[in-house]
Amino acid sequence: IAGITQAPTSQILAAGRRMTLRCTQDMRHNAMYWYRQDLGLGLRLIHYSNTAGTTGKGEVPDGYSVSRANTDDFPLTLASAVPSQTSVYFCASKPGPGTYGYTFGSGTRLTVV
Amino acid sequence: EDQVTQSPEALRLQEGESSSLNCSYTVSGLRGLFWYRQDPGKGPEFLFTLYSAGEEKEKERLKATLTKKESFLHITAPKPEDSATYLCAVQAKRDNYGQNFVFGPGTRLSVLP
């Protein structure tokens, strides 16, 4: 089934630890995105990639990094987790430039303690 | 600054009781307005894209309409399976790659049998 796979589904992480959230899509979409969703704040963009080999910062990039070595994968790394990074993280993609709706993954629920 | 607000925050309907959800937006040149449905514990699912005032899109019991300042999601004779959070988002004309979508906070719809 075409779509986006995120892993893990949920994680409890000790503060200060490093963590990589995985995102893989099989739709050959050029553009990929990482969002976090918090109650009362909605969806906020962390980082994006318009095409393989390029990345950019979104609204809330501090404490996060991404890479885009190929079309299919777009991992999000928390270098040293802090409690304020407790959130639900969604990976999304779309074919490329223009007006397309996103396809979202099922999310990773991360709790930093 | 681009902004999206949604009302009401939550809505409870009896099965078969039609109603509308509102999405009000401010954007400097609209490229597209998007509606998504989000079930608990899942990622948002794309429903519609609207491009210009006067446009309407329909899918089963849902109909989305667009004016220059707001969009409505009309739900006709809803069923319990329509219960979800409905998100609205806008993409500005200047945002060619969709890296600056602005999401609203959502309306949580509950349809009681």
PDB file of N, CA, C and O in Angstrom, chain A residues 11-59:
ATOM      1  N   GLN A  11       7.501   6.367  21.728  1.00  0.00           N
ATOM      2  CA  GLN A  11       8.789   6.228  22.404  1.00  0.00           C
ATOM      3  C   GLN A  11       8.799   7.089  23.649  1.00  0.00           C
ATOM      4  O   GLN A  11       8.338   8.240  23.604  1.00  0.00           O
ATOM      5  N   ILE A  12       9.344   6.532  24.724  1.00  0.00           N
ATOM      6  CA  ILE A  12       9.647   7.323  25.911  1.00  0.00           C
ATOM      7  C   ILE A  12      11.145   7.465  25.970  1.00  0.00           C
ATOM      8  O   ILE A  12      11.873   6.469  25.908  1.00  0.00           O
ATOM      9  N   LEU A  13      11.624   8.695  26.067  1.00  0.00           N
ATOM     10  CA  LEU A  13      13.045   8.993  25.928  1.00  0.00           C
ATOM     11  C   LEU A  13      13.520   9.806  27.116  1.00  0.00           C
ATOM     12  O   LEU A  13      12.854  10.765  27.535  1.00  0.00           O
ATOM     13  N   ALA A  14      14.665   9.451  27.643  1.00  0.00           N
ATOM     14  CA  ALA A  14      15.252  10.237  28.735  1.00  0.00           C
ATOM     15  C   ALA A  14      15.830  11.537  28.198  1.00  0.00           C
ATOM     16  O   ALA A  14      16.427  11.561  27.105  1.00  0.00           O
ATOM     17  N   ALA A  15      15.647  12.595  28.926  1.00  0.00           N
ATOM     18  CA  ALA A  15      16.209  13.889  28.530  1.00  0.00           C
ATOM     19  C   ALA A  15      17.711  13.777  28.351  1.00  0.00           C
ATOM     20  O   ALA A  15      18.403  13.087  29.117  1.00  0.00           O
ATOM     21  N   GLY A  16      18.206  14.428  27.299  1.00  0.00           N
ATOM     22  CA  GLY A  16      19.628  14.397  26.998  1.00  0.00           C
ATOM     23  C   GLY A  16      20.034  13.318  26.003  1.00  0.00           C
ATOM     24  O   GLY A  16      21.135  13.366  25.447  1.00  0.00           O
ATOM     25  N   ARG A  17      19.131  12.355  25.760  1.00  0.00           N
ATOM     26  CA  ARG A  17      19.445  11.281  24.827  1.00  0.00           C
ATOM     27  C   ARG A  17      19.220  11.738  23.390  1.00  0.00           C
ATOM     28  O   ARG A  17      18.444  12.646  23.117  1.00  0.00           O
ATOM     29  N   ARG A  18      19.890  11.075  22.496  1.00  0.00           N
ATOM     30  CA  ARG A  18      19.757  11.323  21.056  1.00  0.00           C
ATOM     31  C   ARG A  18      18.730  10.344  20.481  1.00  0.00           C
ATOM     32  O   ARG A  18      18.670   9.182  20.899  1.00  0.00           O
ATOM     33  N   MET A  19      17.937  10.830  19.541  1.00  0.00           N
ATOM     34  CA  MET A  19      16.875   9.984  18.973  1.00  0.00           C
ATOM     35  C   MET A  19      16.662  10.341  17.525  1.00  0.00           C
ATOM     36  O   MET A  19      16.677  11.525  17.172  1.00  0.00           O
ATOM     37  N   THR A  20      16.482   9.304  16.684  1.00  0.00           N
ATOM     38  CA  THR A  20      16.142   9.546  15.284  1.00  0.00           C
ATOM     39  C   THR A  20      14.774   8.950  14.988  1.00  0.00           C
ATOM     40  O   THR A  20      14.538   7.765  15.244  1.00  0.00           O
ATOM     41  N   LEU A  21      13.901   9.783  14.471  1.00  0.00           N
ATOM     42  CA  LEU A  21      12.592   9.336  14.019  1.00  0.00           C
ATOM     43  C   LEU A  21      12.689   9.037  12.521  1.00  0.00           C
ATOM     44  O   LEU A  21      13.182   9.867  11.750  1.00  0.00           O
ATOM     45  N   ARG A  22      12.190   7.878  12.138  1.00  0.00           N
ATOM     46  CA  ARG A  22      12.344   7.457  10.749  1.00  0.00           C
ATOM     47  C   ARG A  22      11.069   7.730   9.952  1.00  0.00           C
ATOM     48  O   ARG A  22       9.945   7.630  10.462  1.00  0.00           O
ATOM     49  N   CYS A  23      11.283   8.069   8.695  1.00  0.00           N
ATOM     50  CA  CYS A  23      10.171   8.330   7.768  1.00  0.00           C
ATOM     51  C   CYS A  23      10.574   7.813   6.389  1.00  0.00           C
ATOM     52  O   CYS A  23      11.616   8.228   5.859  1.00  0.00           O
ATOM     53  N   THR A  24       9.753   6.940   5.831  1.00  0.00           N
ATOM     54  CA  THR A  24       9.998   6.398   4.493  1.00  0.00           C
ATOM     55  C   THR A  24       8.707   6.466   3.694  1.00  0.00           C
ATOM     56  O   THR A  24       7.659   6.088   4.191  1.00  0.00           O
ATOM     57  N   GLN A  25       8.833   6.945   2.439  1.00  0.00           N
ATOM     58  CA  GLN A  25       7.662   6.972   1.565  1.00  0.00           C
ATOM     59  C   GLN A  25       7.960   6.212   0.282  1.00  0.00           C
ATOM     60  O   GLN A  25       9.098   6.128  -0.154  1.00  0.00           O
ATOM     61  N   ASP A  26       6.922   5.623  -0.299  1.00  0.00           N
ATOM     62  CA  ASP A  26       7.087   4.816  -1.504  1.00  0.00           C
ATOM     63  C   ASP A  26       6.293   5.382  -2.676  1.00  0.00           C
ATOM     64  O   ASP A  26       5.939   4.651  -3.610  1.00  0.00           O
ATOM     65  N   MET A  27       6.018   6.674  -2.630  1.00  0.00           N
ATOM     66  CA  MET A  27       5.221   7.313  -3.675  1.00  0.00           C
ATOM     67  C   MET A  27       6.088   8.103  -4.648  1.00  0.00           C
ATOM     68  O   MET A  27       5.565   8.728  -5.579  1.00  0.00           O
ATOM     69  N   ARG A  28       7.399   8.099  -4.431  1.00  0.00           N
ATOM     70  CA  ARG A  28       8.345   8.867  -5.244  1.00  0.00           C
ATOM     71  C   ARG A  28       8.037  10.366  -5.212  1.00  0.00           C
ATOM     72  O   ARG A  28       8.299  11.079  -6.182  1.00  0.00           O
ATOM     73  N   HIS A  29       7.504  10.824  -4.058  1.00  0.00           N
ATOM     74  CA  HIS A  29       7.262  12.250  -3.896  1.00  0.00           C
ATOM     75  C   HIS A  29       8.579  12.989  -3.711  1.00  0.00           C
ATOM     76  O   HIS A  29       9.467  12.523  -2.992  1.00  0.00           O
ATOM     77  N   ASN A  30       8.701  14.152  -4.335  1.00  0.00           N
ATOM     78  CA  ASN A  30       9.919  14.931  -4.209  1.00  0.00           C
ATOM     79  C   ASN A  30      10.007  15.682  -2.886  1.00  0.00           C
ATOM     80  O   ASN A  30      11.068  15.827  -2.307  1.00  0.00           O
ATOM     81  N   ALA A  31       8.873  16.216  -2.425  1.00  0.00           N
ATOM     82  CA  ALA A  31       8.882  17.084  -1.242  1.00  0.00           C
ATOM     83  C   ALA A  31       8.456  16.312  -0.003  1.00  0.00           C
ATOM     84  O   ALA A  31       7.482  15.553  -0.021  1.00  0.00           O
ATOM     85  N   MET A  32       9.201  16.517   1.090  1.00  0.00           N
ATOM     86  CA  MET A  32       8.878  15.877   2.361  1.00  0.00           C
ATOM     87  C   MET A  32       8.995  16.877   3.495  1.00  0.00           C
ATOM     88  O   MET A  32       9.742  17.864   3.400  1.00  0.00           O
ATOM     89  N   TYR A  33       8.271  16.610   4.570  1.00  0.00           N
ATOM     90  CA  TYR A  33       8.125  17.577   5.661  1.00  0.00           C
ATOM     91  C   TYR A  33       8.062  16.835   7.004  1.00  0.00           C
ATOM     92  O   TYR A  33       7.588  15.702   7.063  1.00  0.00           O
ATOM     93  N   TRP A  34       8.512  17.519   8.048  1.00  0.00           N
ATOM     94  CA  TRP A  34       8.297  17.076   9.408  1.00  0.00           C
ATOM     95  C   TRP A  34       7.501  18.146  10.154  1.00  0.00           C
ATOM     96  O   TRP A  34       7.875  19.329  10.164  1.00  0.00           O
ATOM     97  N   TYR A  35       6.396  17.698  10.765  1.00  0.00           N
ATOM     98  CA  TYR A  35       5.559  18.559  11.591  1.00  0.00           C
ATOM     99  C   TYR A  35       5.508  17.989  13.012  1.00  0.00           C
ATOM    100  O   TYR A  35       5.623  16.790  13.209  1.00  0.00           O
ATOM    101  N   ARG A  36       5.276  18.878  13.956  1.00  0.00           N
ATOM    102  CA  ARG A  36       4.897  18.448  15.297  1.00  0.00           C
ATOM    103  C   ARG A  36       3.502  18.985  15.592  1.00  0.00           C
ATOM    104  O   ARG A  36       3.118  20.072  15.108  1.00  0.00           O
ATOM    105  N   GLN A  37       2.744  18.188  16.348  1.00  0.00           N
ATOM    106  CA  GLN A  37       1.372  18.572  16.667  1.00  0.00           C
ATOM    107  C   GLN A  37       1.210  18.581  18.175  1.00  0.00           C
ATOM    108  O   GLN A  37       1.402  17.566  18.844  1.00  0.00           O
ATOM    109  N   ASP A  38       0.863  19.726  18.700  1.00  0.00           N
ATOM    110  CA  ASP A  38       0.689  19.904  20.131  1.00  0.00           C
ATOM    111  C   ASP A  38      -0.691  20.473  20.408  1.00  0.00           C
ATOM    112  O   ASP A  38      -1.174  21.348  19.663  1.00  0.00           O
ATOM    113  N   LEU A  39      -1.295  20.020  21.487  1.00  0.00           N
ATOM    114  CA  LEU A  39      -2.629  20.483  21.843  1.00  0.00           C
ATOM    115  C   LEU A  39      -2.641  21.995  21.988  1.00  0.00           C
ATOM    116  O   LEU A  39      -1.785  22.567  22.669  1.00  0.00           O
ATOM    117  N   GLY A  40      -3.563  22.639  21.323  1.00  0.00           N
ATOM    118  CA  GLY A  40      -3.693  24.093  21.401  1.00  0.00           C
ATOM    119  C   GLY A  40      -2.790  24.865  20.457  1.00  0.00           C
ATOM    120  O   GLY A  40      -2.994  26.060  20.246  1.00  0.00           O
ATOM    121  N   LEU A  41      -1.803  24.192  19.882  1.00  0.00           N
ATOM    122  CA  LEU A  41      -0.867  24.871  18.970  1.00  0.00           C
ATOM    123  C   LEU A  41      -0.985  24.378  17.542  1.00  0.00           C
ATOM    124  O   LEU A  41      -0.429  24.976  16.630  1.00  0.00           O
ATOM    125  N   GLY A  42      -1.668  23.279  17.336  1.00  0.00           N
ATOM    126  CA  GLY A  42      -1.858  22.770  15.991  1.00  0.00           C
ATOM    127  C   GLY A  42      -0.593  22.178  15.399  1.00  0.00           C
ATOM    128  O   GLY A  42       0.353  21.823  16.103  1.00  0.00           O
ATOM    129  N   LEU A  43      -0.561  22.088  14.101  1.00  0.00           N
ATOM    130  CA  LEU A  43       0.575  21.533  13.369  1.00  0.00           C
ATOM    131  C   LEU A  43       1.574  22.643  13.057  1.00  0.00           C
ATOM    132  O   LEU A  43       1.218  23.676  12.495  1.00  0.00           O
ATOM    133  N   ARG A  44       2.838  22.384  13.410  1.00  0.00           N
ATOM    134  CA  ARG A  44       3.897  23.356  13.141  1.00  0.00           C
ATOM    135  C   ARG A  44       5.035  22.677  12.398  1.00  0.00           C
ATOM    136  O   ARG A  44       5.474  21.586  12.775  1.00  0.00           O
ATOM    137  N   LEU A  45       5.531  23.343  11.370  1.00  0.00           N
ATOM    138  CA  LEU A  45       6.559  22.775  10.519  1.00  0.00           C
ATOM    139  C   LEU A  45       7.929  22.864  11.185  1.00  0.00           C
ATOM    140  O   LEU A  45       8.349  23.928  11.626  1.00  0.00           O
ATOM    141  N   ILE A  46       8.641  21.739  11.210  1.00  0.00           N
ATOM    142  CA  ILE A  46       9.979  21.694  11.813  1.00  0.00           C
ATOM    143  C   ILE A  46      11.050  21.876  10.733  1.00  0.00           C
ATOM    144  O   ILE A  46      11.869  22.791  10.794  1.00  0.00           O
ATOM    145  N   HIS A  47      11.068  20.973   9.766  1.00  0.00           N
ATOM    146  CA  HIS A  47      11.996  21.035   8.644  1.00  0.00           C
ATOM    147  C   HIS A  47      11.303  20.518   7.407  1.00  0.00           C
ATOM    148  O   HIS A  47      10.318  19.790   7.489  1.00  0.00           O
ATOM    149  N   TYR A  48      11.843  20.874   6.258  1.00  0.00           N
ATOM    150  CA  TYR A  48      11.292  20.390   5.001  1.00  0.00           C
ATOM    151  C   TYR A  48      12.427  20.077   4.034  1.00  0.00           C
ATOM    152  O   TYR A  48      13.584  20.479   4.222  1.00  0.00           O
ATOM    153  N   SER A  49      12.051  19.354   2.975  1.00  0.00           N
ATOM    154  CA  SER A  49      12.991  19.053   1.897  1.00  0.00           C
ATOM    155  C   SER A  49      12.211  19.098   0.591  1.00  0.00           C
ATOM    156  O   SER A  49      11.274  18.332   0.395  1.00  0.00           O
ATOM    157  N   ASN A  50      12.600  19.993  -0.294  1.00  0.00           N
ATOM    158  CA  ASN A  50      11.880  20.127  -1.568  1.00  0.00           C
ATOM    159  C   ASN A  50      12.274  19.032  -2.555  1.00  0.00           C
ATOM    160  O   ASN A  50      11.492  18.686  -3.447  1.00  0.00           O
ATOM    161  N   THR A  51      13.491  18.504  -2.392  1.00  0.00           N
ATOM    162  CA  THR A  51      13.942  17.424  -3.262  1.00  0.00           C
ATOM    163  C   THR A  51      15.142  16.765  -2.598  1.00  0.00           C
ATOM    164  O   THR A  51      15.765  17.354  -1.700  1.00  0.00           O
ATOM    165  N   ALA A  52      15.477  15.562  -3.022  1.00  0.00           N
ATOM    166  CA  ALA A  52      16.610  14.857  -2.423  1.00  0.00           C
ATOM    167  C   ALA A  52      17.862  15.712  -2.508  1.00  0.00           C
ATOM    168  O   ALA A  52      18.150  16.330  -3.534  1.00  0.00           O
ATOM    169  N   GLY A  53      18.584  15.761  -1.377  1.00  0.00           N
ATOM    170  CA  GLY A  53      19.823  16.525  -1.315  1.00  0.00           C
ATOM    171  C   GLY A  53      19.671  17.933  -0.793  1.00  0.00           C
ATOM    172  O   GLY A  53      20.679  18.611  -0.551  1.00  0.00           O
ATOM    173  N   THR A  54      18.428  18.396  -0.587  1.00  0.00           N
ATOM    174  CA  THR A  54      18.184  19.745  -0.066  1.00  0.00           C
ATOM    175  C   THR A  54      17.272  19.680   1.144  1.00  0.00           C
ATOM    176  O   THR A  54      16.384  18.827   1.226  1.00  0.00           O
ATOM    177  N   THR A  55      17.532  20.579   2.107  1.00  0.00           N
ATOM    178  CA  THR A  55      16.662  20.687   3.276  1.00  0.00           C
ATOM    179  C   THR A  55      16.506  22.153   3.643  1.00  0.00           C
ATOM    180  O   THR A  55      17.311  22.992   3.225  1.00  0.00           O
ATOM    181  N   GLY A  56      15.484  22.455   4.441  1.00  0.00           N
ATOM    182  CA  GLY A  56      15.267  23.811   4.893  1.00  0.00           C
ATOM    183  C   GLY A  56      14.595  23.828   6.250  1.00  0.00           C
ATOM    184  O   GLY A  56      14.035  22.815   6.695  1.00  0.00           O
ATOM    185  N   LYS A  57      14.673  24.978   6.919  1.00  0.00           N
ATOM    186  CA  LYS A  57      14.106  25.124   8.253  1.00  0.00           C
ATOM    187  C   LYS A  57      12.671  25.635   8.182  1.00  0.00           C
ATOM    188  O   LYS A  57      12.355  26.515   7.390  1.00  0.00           O
ATOM    189  N   GLY A  58      11.857  25.073   9.049  1.00  0.00           N
ATOM    190  CA  GLY A  58      10.485  25.520   9.162  1.00  0.00           C
ATOM    191  C   GLY A  58      10.313  26.508  10.291  1.00  0.00           C
ATOM    192  O   GLY A  58      11.231  27.244  10.646  1.00  0.00           O
ATOM    193  N   GLU A  59       9.146  26.461  10.906  1.00  0.00           N
ATOM    194  CA  GLU A  59       8.779  27.411  11.959  1.00  0.00           C
ATOM    195  C   GLU A  59       9.490  27.127  13.280  1.00  0.00           C
ATOM    196  O   GLU A  59       9.845  28.042  14.016  1.00  0.00           O
TER     197      GLU A  59
END
